Amino acid sequence: MKVNLISDTVTLPSPGMLDAMQNAKVGDDVFKEDPAVNALEEKVAQLFGKEAALFFPSGTMANQTAIKIHTQPGEQLICDHYAHVFNYEGGGVSFNSGVSCALIEGERGRITAEQVASKINPPDFYHSPLSTLVCLENTTNKGGGAFYDLNTIEAIRSVCDEHHLGLHLDGARLWNALVASGQDAQSYGALFDTISVCFSKGLGAPVGSALIGSKAAMEQALRVRKIFGGGMRQAGFLAAAASYAIDHQWESLSEDHRKAKELKSVLEQLPFIKKVEDVDTNIVIFNLLDTAKEAAFMNKLQENKIRFISMGQGKLRMVTHRDYTQSQHQYMLDILQNLNF
Ligand SMILES: *Cc1c(COP(=O)(O)O)cnc(C)c1O
């Protein structure tokens, strides 16, 4: 038995998804003539009640494009200090858009309207960078899969409106938030100017993300995507996988959430584990009492063909996903419960 919990991106296309890919009606998407891509973009836009959407090869490119169209060089965006756009996009915020980040120490990657308001530089104080954008992340990656309640986002939206700031959502795992919270996609469409969603995380597609927003915003995004080298030709094979994922592989995220919660219950019983963070969706973050033993612990599990990652600063992370089967889960729980360590 092998268990890979390094990320929910390790999944392979299901048989149904491969069928959908094989049967996709494709064309040249750089000429906007790929029916499968056009259909996916329309489906996603409608789902969120927005005018338009654009298919991207990665979530990073979708976020970076959003930041580019919302800002001018020298300006500043506001986000949590855990934000993927700040930590894990290769410094693209400054490389691509020439903007800086005002960081907030939120709670598990989530920030509040008061915290946002406190980071907005006065627009007439020309010594400081002009604040123009707020980026939220839902669910939070480094925050361990926490999700927002809509009241918090509504309050942040009001602050943005009052101060003329754009509001972008990094929704790589928004699918998980929607399933776990029962919130609907349309509410998100109404609150954000732009939203990125990922099809290759929990949903199980091999490649792809989408950016969603107004028609005008997506026209700008199309140009930026071209500049970033993200124009793809017969991308419909990938879009068909994403469409299939939305139609058939979304609901089952609740299974991933159940397994993650069960992992937490077992982990927190183990004598050498100090703390397991709250588990709201499919990410389990924990640390050992003795962080010096982290490598030994990981090796021990690796001997049993179990993989996960260290996020640094003593944090270990397991992410459940659709290819983590019930029998793998049982195996995993047994190994953990009987570990001599
Ligand atoms: C994975 C992830 C991304 C980026 O996705 P890639 O497709 O890997 O570029 C963006 N934001 C968050 C929160 C993520 O977890």
Coordinates of N, CA and C in Angstrom, one line a residue, residues 126-321:
Y126 N 1.4 61.0 0.0 CA 2.1 60.5 -1.3 C 3.4 59.8 -1.0
H127 N 3.8 59.8 0.3 CA 5.1 59.1 0.7 C 4.9 57.6 0.7
S128 N 3.7 57.1 1.0 CA 3.5 55.7 1.1 C 2.9 55.1 -0.1
P129 N 3.0 53.8 -0.4 CA 2.4 53.3 -1.6 C 0.9 53.4 -1.5
L130 N 0.3 53.6 -2.7 CA -1.1 53.7 -2.8 C -1.7 52.3 -2.6
S131 N -2.6 52.1 -1.7 CA -3.3 50.8 -1.5 C -4.4 50.7 -2.6
T132 N -4.4 49.6 -3.3 CA -5.4 49.5 -4.4 C -6.1 48.2 -4.4
L133 N -5.6 47.2 -3.7 CA -6.2 45.8 -3.9 C -6.1 45.1 -2.6
V134 N -7.2 44.3 -2.3 CA -7.1 43.3 -1.2 C -7.2 41.9 -1.8
C135 N -6.4 41.0 -1.4 CA -6.5 39.6 -1.8 C -6.8 38.7 -0.6
L136 N -7.9 38.0 -0.7 CA -8.2 37.0 0.3 C -8.0 35.6 -0.3
E137 N -7.9 34.6 0.6 CA -7.6 33.3 0.2 C -8.6 32.4 0.9
N138 N -9.3 31.5 0.1 CA -10.4 30.7 0.7 C -10.5 29.4 -0.1
T139 N -10.3 28.2 0.5 CA -9.8 28.0 1.9 C -8.3 28.5 1.9
T140 N -7.8 28.7 3.1 CA -6.4 29.1 3.3 C -5.5 27.9 3.2
N141 N -4.4 28.0 2.5 CA -3.5 26.9 2.3 C -2.6 26.7 3.5
K142 N -1.8 27.7 3.8 CA -0.9 27.7 4.9 C -1.7 27.8 6.3
G143 N -2.9 28.3 6.2 CA -3.8 28.3 7.4 C -4.5 27.0 7.7
G144 N -4.2 26.0 6.9 CA -4.7 24.7 7.2 C -6.1 24.4 6.7
G145 N -6.5 25.0 5.6 CA -7.8 24.7 5.0 C -9.0 25.4 5.7
A146 N -8.7 26.5 6.4 CA -9.8 27.2 7.1 C -10.6 28.0 6.0
F147 N -11.9 28.2 6.3 CA -12.7 29.0 5.4 C -13.3 30.1 6.1
Y148 N -13.7 31.1 5.3 CA -14.4 32.4 5.8 C -15.9 32.2 6.0
D149 N -16.4 32.9 6.9 CA -17.9 33.1 6.8 C -18.2 34.3 6.0
L150 N -19.4 34.3 5.4 CA -19.7 35.4 4.4 C -19.8 36.7 5.1
N151 N -20.2 36.8 6.4 CA -20.3 38.1 7.0 C -18.9 38.8 7.0
T152 N -17.9 38.1 7.3 CA -16.5 38.7 7.3 C -16.2 39.2 5.9
I153 N -16.5 38.5 4.9 CA -16.2 38.9 3.6 C -17.0 40.1 3.2
E154 N -18.3 40.1 3.6 CA -19.2 41.3 3.3 C -18.6 42.5 4.0
A155 N -18.1 42.4 5.2 CA -17.5 43.6 5.9 C -16.3 44.1 5.1
I156 N -15.5 43.1 4.7 CA -14.2 43.5 3.9 C -14.6 44.2 2.6
R157 N -15.7 43.7 2.0 CA -16.2 44.3 0.7 C -16.6 45.7 1.0
S158 N -17.2 46.0 2.1 CA -17.6 47.4 2.4 C -16.4 48.3 2.6
V159 N -15.4 47.8 3.3 CA -14.2 48.6 3.4 C -13.6 48.9 2.0
C160 N -13.5 47.9 1.2 CA -13.0 48.1 -0.2 C -13.8 49.1 -0.9
D161 N -15.1 49.0 -0.8 CA -15.9 50.0 -1.6 C -15.7 51.4 -1.1
E162 N -15.6 51.5 0.3 CA -15.4 52.8 0.9 C -14.1 53.5 0.4
H163 N -13.1 52.6 0.3 CA -11.7 53.1 -0.1 C -11.3 52.9 -1.5
H164 N -12.3 52.5 -2.3 CA -12.0 52.2 -3.8 C -10.9 51.2 -4.0
L165 N -10.9 50.1 -3.3 CA -10.0 49.0 -3.5 C -10.6 47.9 -4.2
G166 N -9.9 47.2 -5.1 CA -10.3 46.0 -5.7 C -10.3 44.9 -4.7
L167 N -11.1 43.8 -5.0 CA -11.1 42.7 -4.1 C -11.0 41.4 -4.9
H168 N -9.9 40.7 -4.7 CA -9.6 39.5 -5.5 C -9.6 38.3 -4.5
L169 N -10.2 37.2 -4.9 CA -10.2 35.9 -4.1 C -9.3 34.9 -4.8
D170 N -8.3 34.5 -4.0 CA -7.5 33.3 -4.4 C -8.4 32.1 -4.0
G171 N -9.1 31.5 -4.9 CA -10.1 30.5 -4.5 C -9.6 29.1 -5.0
A172 N -8.3 28.9 -4.9 CA -7.7 27.6 -5.4 C -8.5 26.4 -4.8
R173 N -8.9 26.5 -3.5 CA -9.7 25.5 -2.9 C -11.1 26.1 -2.5
L174 N -11.6 27.0 -3.2 CA -12.9 27.5 -2.9 C -14.0 26.4 -3.0
W175 N -13.7 25.4 -3.9 CA -14.7 24.2 -4.0 C -14.8 23.6 -2.6
N176 N -13.7 23.4 -1.9 CA -13.8 22.8 -0.6 C -14.6 23.7 0.4
A177 N -14.3 25.0 0.3 CA -15.1 25.9 1.2 C -16.6 25.8 1.0
L178 N -16.9 25.7 -0.3 CA -18.4 25.7 -0.6 C -19.0 24.4 -0.1
V179 N -18.3 23.3 -0.3 CA -18.9 22.0 0.2 C -19.0 22.0 1.7
A180 N -17.9 22.4 2.4 CA -17.9 22.3 3.8 C -18.8 23.3 4.5
S181 N -19.0 24.5 3.9 CA -19.8 25.5 4.6 C -21.3 25.6 4.1
G182 N -21.6 25.0 3.0 CA -22.9 25.1 2.4 C -23.2 26.5 1.8
Q183 N -22.2 27.3 1.7 CA -22.3 28.6 1.0 C -22.5 28.4 -0.5
D184 N -23.1 29.3 -1.2 CA -23.2 29.1 -2.6 C -22.3 30.0 -3.4
A185 N -22.0 29.5 -4.6 CA -21.0 30.2 -5.5 C -21.4 31.6 -5.8
Q186 N -22.7 31.8 -6.0 CA -23.3 33.1 -6.4 C -22.9 34.2 -5.4
S187 N -23.0 33.8 -4.1 CA -22.6 34.8 -3.1 C -21.2 35.3 -3.3
Y188 N -20.3 34.4 -3.7 CA -18.9 34.8 -3.9 C -18.8 35.7 -5.1
G189 N -19.5 35.3 -6.2 CA -19.5 36.1 -7.4 C -19.9 37.6 -7.1
A190 N -20.9 37.7 -6.2 CA -21.4 39.0 -5.9 C -20.4 39.9 -5.0
L191 N -19.6 39.2 -4.3 CA -18.7 39.9 -3.3 C -17.4 40.3 -3.9
F192 N -16.9 39.5 -4.9 CA -15.5 39.7 -5.4 C -15.5 40.3 -6.8
D193 N -14.5 41.1 -7.0 CA -14.3 41.6 -8.4 C -13.8 40.5 -9.3
T194 N -12.8 39.8 -8.8 CA -12.2 38.6 -9.5 C -12.0 37.4 -8.6
I195 N -12.2 36.3 -9.1 CA -12.0 35.0 -8.3 C -11.2 34.1 -9.2
S196 N -10.1 33.5 -8.6 CA -9.5 32.4 -9.3 C -9.9 31.1 -8.6
V197 N -10.2 30.1 -9.4 CA -10.5 28.7 -8.9 C -9.5 27.7 -9.6
C198 N -9.3 26.6 -8.9 CA -8.3 25.6 -9.5 C -9.1 24.3 -9.7
F199 N -8.8 23.7 -10.8 CA -9.4 22.4 -11.2 C -8.5 21.2 -10.8
S200 N -7.2 21.5 -10.6 CA -6.3 20.4 -10.4 C -5.9 20.2 -8.9
K201 N -6.6 20.8 -8.0 CA -6.5 20.5 -6.6 C -7.5 19.5 -6.3
G202 N -8.4 19.7 -5.3 CA -9.3 18.6 -4.9 C -10.2 18.1 -6.0
L203 N -10.5 18.9 -7.1 CA -11.4 18.4 -8.1 C -10.9 17.3 -9.0
G204 N -9.5 17.2 -9.0 CA -9.0 16.0 -9.7 C -8.7 16.1 -11.2
A205 N -8.8 17.3 -11.7 CA -8.4 17.5 -13.1 C -6.9 17.6 -13.2
P206 N -6.3 17.2 -14.4 CA -4.8 17.2 -14.4 C -4.2 18.6 -14.4
V207 N -4.8 19.5 -15.1 CA -4.2 20.9 -15.3 C -5.3 21.9 -15.3
G208 N -5.1 23.1 -14.8 CA -5.9 24.2 -15.1 C -6.6 24.9 -14.0
S209 N -6.8 26.2 -14.2 CA -7.5 27.1 -13.3 C -8.3 28.0 -14.1
A210 N -9.2 28.8 -13.5 CA -10.0 29.8 -14.2 C -9.9 31.1 -13.4
L211 N -10.0 32.2 -14.1 CA -10.2 33.5 -13.5 C -11.6 34.0 -13.9
I212 N -12.3 34.5 -12.9 CA -13.7 34.9 -13.2 C -13.9 36.3 -12.8
G213 N -14.7 37.0 -13.6 CA -14.9 38.5 -13.3 C -15.8 39.1 -14.4
S214 N -15.7 40.4 -14.5 CA -16.6 41.1 -15.5 C -16.0 40.9 -16.8
K215 N -16.8 41.2 -17.9 CA -16.3 41.0 -19.2 C -15.1 41.9 -19.5
A216 N -15.2 43.2 -19.0 CA -14.1 44.1 -19.2 C -12.8 43.6 -18.5
A217 N -13.0 43.1 -17.3 CA -11.8 42.5 -16.6 C -11.2 41.4 -17.4
M218 N -12.0 40.5 -17.9 CA -11.5 39.3 -18.6 C -10.9 39.7 -19.9
E219 N -11.3 40.8 -20.5 CA -10.7 41.3 -21.8 C -9.2 41.7 -21.4
Q220 N -9.1 42.4 -20.3 CA -7.7 42.8 -19.9 C -6.9 41.5 -19.5
A221 N -7.6 40.6 -18.9 CA -6.9 39.4 -18.4 C -6.4 38.6 -19.6
L222 N -7.2 38.6 -20.7 CA -6.8 37.8 -21.9 C -5.4 38.4 -22.4
R223 N -5.3 39.7 -22.4 CA -4.1 40.3 -22.9 C -2.9 39.9 -22.0
V224 N -3.1 40.0 -20.7 CA -2.1 39.7 -19.7 C -1.7 38.2 -19.8
R225 N -2.7 37.4 -20.0 CA -2.4 35.9 -20.1 C -1.5 35.7 -21.3
K226 N -1.8 36.4 -22.4 CA -0.9 36.3 -23.6 C 0.5 36.7 -23.2
I227 N 0.7 37.8 -22.5 CA 2.0 38.4 -22.2 C 2.7 37.3 -21.3
F228 N 2.0 36.7 -20.4 CA 2.6 35.7 -19.5 C 2.9 34.4 -20.3
G229 N 2.5 34.3 -21.5 CA 2.7 33.0 -22.2 C 1.7 32.0 -21.9
G230 N 0.5 32.4 -21.5 CA -0.5 31.4 -21.1 C -1.5 31.1 -22.1
G231 N -1.3 31.6 -23.4 CA -2.3 31.2 -24.5 C -2.0 29.8 -24.9
M232 N -3.0 28.9 -24.9 CA -2.8 27.5 -25.2 C -3.7 27.2 -26.5
R233 N -3.3 26.3 -27.2 CA -4.0 25.9 -28.5 C -5.2 25.0 -28.2
Q234 N -5.1 23.7 -28.4 CA -6.2 22.8 -28.2 C -6.4 22.5 -26.7
A235 N -6.6 23.5 -25.9 CA -6.7 23.4 -24.5 C -8.0 22.7 -24.1
G236 N -8.9 22.5 -25.0 CA -10.2 21.9 -24.7 C -10.1 20.5 -24.1
F237 N -9.0 19.8 -24.4 CA -8.8 18.5 -23.7 C -8.7 18.7 -22.2
L238 N -8.1 19.8 -21.8 CA -7.9 20.1 -20.4 C -9.2 20.7 -19.9
A239 N -9.8 21.5 -20.7 CA -11.1 22.2 -20.2 C -12.2 21.1 -20.0
A240 N -12.2 20.1 -20.9 CA -13.2 19.0 -20.7 C -13.0 18.3 -19.4
A241 N -11.7 18.1 -19.0 CA -11.5 17.5 -17.7 C -12.0 18.3 -16.6
A242 N -11.8 19.7 -16.7 CA -12.3 20.6 -15.7 C -13.8 20.6 -15.6
S243 N -14.4 20.6 -16.7 CA -15.9 20.6 -16.8 C -16.4 19.3 -16.1
Y244 N -15.8 18.2 -16.5 CA -16.2 16.9 -15.9 C -16.0 17.0 -14.4
A245 N -14.9 17.6 -13.9 CA -14.6 17.6 -12.5 C -15.7 18.4 -11.8
I246 N -16.2 19.5 -12.3 CA -17.2 20.3 -11.7 C -18.5 19.5 -11.6
D247 N -18.8 18.8 -12.7 CA -20.1 18.1 -12.8 C -20.1 16.8 -11.9
H248 N -19.0 16.2 -11.8 CA -19.0 14.8 -11.2 C -18.1 14.6 -10.0
Q249 N -17.1 15.5 -9.8 CA -16.2 15.2 -8.7 C -16.1 16.3 -7.6
W250 N -17.1 17.1 -7.6 CA -17.1 18.2 -6.7 C -17.7 17.8 -5.3
E251 N -18.9 17.1 -5.4 CA -19.6 16.7 -4.1 C -18.7 15.9 -3.3
S252 N -17.9 15.0 -3.9 CA -17.1 14.0 -3.1 C -16.0 14.6 -2.3
L253 N -15.8 15.9 -2.4 CA -14.8 16.6 -1.5 C -15.2 16.4 0.0
S254 N -16.5 16.2 0.2 CA -16.9 15.9 1.6 C -16.2 14.7 2.2
E255 N -16.0 13.7 1.3 CA -15.2 12.5 1.7 C -13.8 12.8 2.2
D256 N -13.2 13.7 1.4 CA -11.8 14.1 1.8 C -11.8 14.8 3.1
H257 N -12.9 15.6 3.4 CA -13.0 16.3 4.6 C -13.2 15.4 5.8
R258 N -14.0 14.3 5.6 CA -14.2 13.3 6.6 C -12.9 12.7 7.0
K259 N -12.2 12.2 5.9 CA -10.9 11.5 6.2 C -9.9 12.4 6.9
A260 N -9.9 13.7 6.6 CA -8.9 14.6 7.2 C -9.3 14.7 8.7
K261 N -10.6 14.8 9.0 CA -11.0 14.9 10.4 C -10.6 13.7 11.2
E262 N -10.8 12.5 10.5 CA -10.4 11.3 11.2 C -8.9 11.2 11.4
L263 N -8.1 11.7 10.5 CA -6.7 11.7 10.7 C -6.3 12.6 11.9
K264 N -7.0 13.7 12.0 CA -6.8 14.6 13.1 C -7.1 13.9 14.4
S265 N -8.2 13.2 14.5 CA -8.6 12.5 15.7 C -7.5 11.5 16.1
V266 N -6.9 10.8 15.2 CA -5.9 9.8 15.5 C -4.6 10.5 15.9
L267 N -4.2 11.5 15.1 CA -2.9 12.2 15.3 C -2.9 12.8 16.7
E268 N -4.0 13.4 17.1 CA -4.0 14.1 18.4 C -3.9 13.2 19.6
Q269 N -4.2 11.9 19.4 CA -4.0 10.9 20.5 C -2.6 10.5 20.7
L270 N -1.7 10.7 19.7 CA -0.4 10.2 19.7 C 0.5 11.0 20.7
P271 N 1.2 10.3 21.6 CA 2.0 10.9 22.6 C 3.0 11.9 22.2
F272 N 3.6 11.7 21.0 CA 4.7 12.5 20.5 C 4.2 13.7 19.7
I273 N 2.9 13.9 19.6 CA 2.4 15.0 18.8 C 1.9 16.1 19.8
K274 N 2.4 17.3 19.5 CA 2.1 18.4 20.4 C 0.7 19.0 20.1
K275 N 0.4 19.3 18.8 CA -0.8 19.9 18.5 C -1.2 19.6 17.1
V276 N -2.5 19.4 16.9 CA -3.1 19.3 15.5 C -4.0 20.5 15.4
E277 N -3.7 21.3 14.3 CA -4.6 22.5 14.1 C -6.0 22.0 13.8
D278 N -7.0 22.9 13.9 CA -8.3 22.6 13.6 C -8.4 22.1 12.1
V279 N -9.3 21.2 11.9 CA -9.4 20.7 10.5 C -10.8 21.0 10.0
D280 N -10.9 21.9 9.1 CA -12.3 22.3 8.5 C -12.5 21.7 7.2
T281 N -11.5 21.4 6.4 CA -11.7 20.8 5.1 C -10.7 19.7 4.9
N282 N -9.8 19.8 4.0 CA -9.0 18.6 3.6 C -7.5 18.7 4.0
I283 N -7.1 19.7 4.8 CA -5.7 19.9 5.2 C -5.6 19.7 6.7
V284 N -4.5 18.9 7.0 CA -4.2 18.6 8.4 C -2.8 19.1 8.7
I285 N -2.7 20.1 9.6 CA -1.4 20.6 10.0 C -1.2 20.3 11.4
F286 N 0.0 19.7 11.7 CA 0.3 19.4 13.1 C 1.8 19.5 13.4
N287 N 2.2 19.5 14.6 CA 3.6 19.5 15.0 C 3.9 18.6 16.1
L288 N 5.2 18.2 16.1 CA 5.7 17.2 17.1 C 6.1 17.9 18.3
L289 N 6.0 17.2 19.5 CA 6.5 17.8 20.7 C 8.0 18.2 20.6
D290 N 8.8 17.3 19.9 CA 10.2 17.5 19.7 C 10.4 17.7 18.2
T291 N 10.5 18.9 17.8 CA 10.6 19.2 16.4 C 11.9 18.7 15.8
A292 N 12.9 18.4 16.7 CA 14.2 17.8 16.2 C 14.0 16.4 15.6
K293 N 12.9 15.8 16.0 CA 12.6 14.4 15.6 C 11.7 14.4 14.3
E294 N 11.5 15.5 13.7 CA 10.6 15.6 12.5 C 11.1 14.7 11.4
A295 N 12.4 14.8 11.1 CA 12.9 14.0 10.0 C 12.8 12.5 10.2
A296 N 13.1 12.1 11.5 CA 13.0 10.7 11.9 C 11.5 10.2 11.7
F297 N 10.6 11.0 12.2 CA 9.2 10.7 12.1 C 8.8 10.5 10.6
M298 N 9.2 11.4 9.8 CA 8.8 11.4 8.4 C 9.5 10.1 7.7
N299 N 10.7 9.8 8.1 CA 11.4 8.6 7.6 C 10.7 7.4 8.0
K300 N 10.2 7.3 9.2 CA 9.5 6.1 9.7 C 8.3 5.9 8.9
L301 N 7.6 6.9 8.6 CA 6.3 6.8 7.8 C 6.7 6.5 6.3
Q302 N 7.8 7.1 5.9 CA 8.2 6.8 4.5 C 8.6 5.3 4.3
E303 N 9.1 4.7 5.4 CA 9.4 3.3 5.3 C 8.1 2.5 5.1
N304 N 7.0 3.0 5.5 CA 5.7 2.4 5.3 C 5.0 2.9 4.1
K305 N 5.8 3.6 3.2 CA 5.4 4.2 1.9 C 4.3 5.2 2.1
I306 N 4.4 6.0 3.2 CA 3.5 7.1 3.5 C 4.2 8.4 3.3
R307 N 3.7 9.3 2.5 CA 4.4 10.5 2.2 C 3.5 11.7 2.6
F308 N 4.1 12.8 3.2 CA 3.5 14.1 3.4 C 4.6 15.1 3.5
I309 N 4.3 16.3 3.7 CA 5.4 17.3 3.7 C 5.6 18.1 5.0
S310 N 6.8 18.6 5.1 CA 7.1 19.6 6.2 C 6.9 21.0 5.6
M311 N 6.3 21.9 6.3 CA 6.1 23.2 5.8 C 7.1 24.2 6.4
G312 N 8.1 23.6 7.2 CA 9.0 24.4 7.9 C 8.4 24.9 9.2
Q313 N 9.3 25.5 10.1 CA 8.9 26.0 11.4 C 8.1 24.9 12.2
G314 N 8.5 23.7 12.0 CA 7.9 22.6 12.8 C 6.5 22.1 12.3
K315 N 6.0 22.7 11.2 CA 4.7 22.3 10.8 C 4.7 21.2 9.8
L316 N 4.0 20.1 10.0 CA 3.9 19.0 9.1 C 2.5 19.1 8.5
R317 N 2.4 18.7 7.2 CA 1.1 18.8 6.6 C 0.7 17.6 5.8
M318 N -0.6 17.1 6.0 CA -1.2 16.1 5.2 C -2.4 16.7 4.5
V319 N -2.5 16.3 3.2 CA -3.7 16.8 2.5 C -4.4 15.6 1.9
T320 N -5.7 15.5 2.2 CA -6.5 14.3 1.6 C -7.0 14.7 0.3
H321 N -7.3 13.7 -0.5 CA -7.8 14.0 -1.9 C -8.5 12.8 -2.5

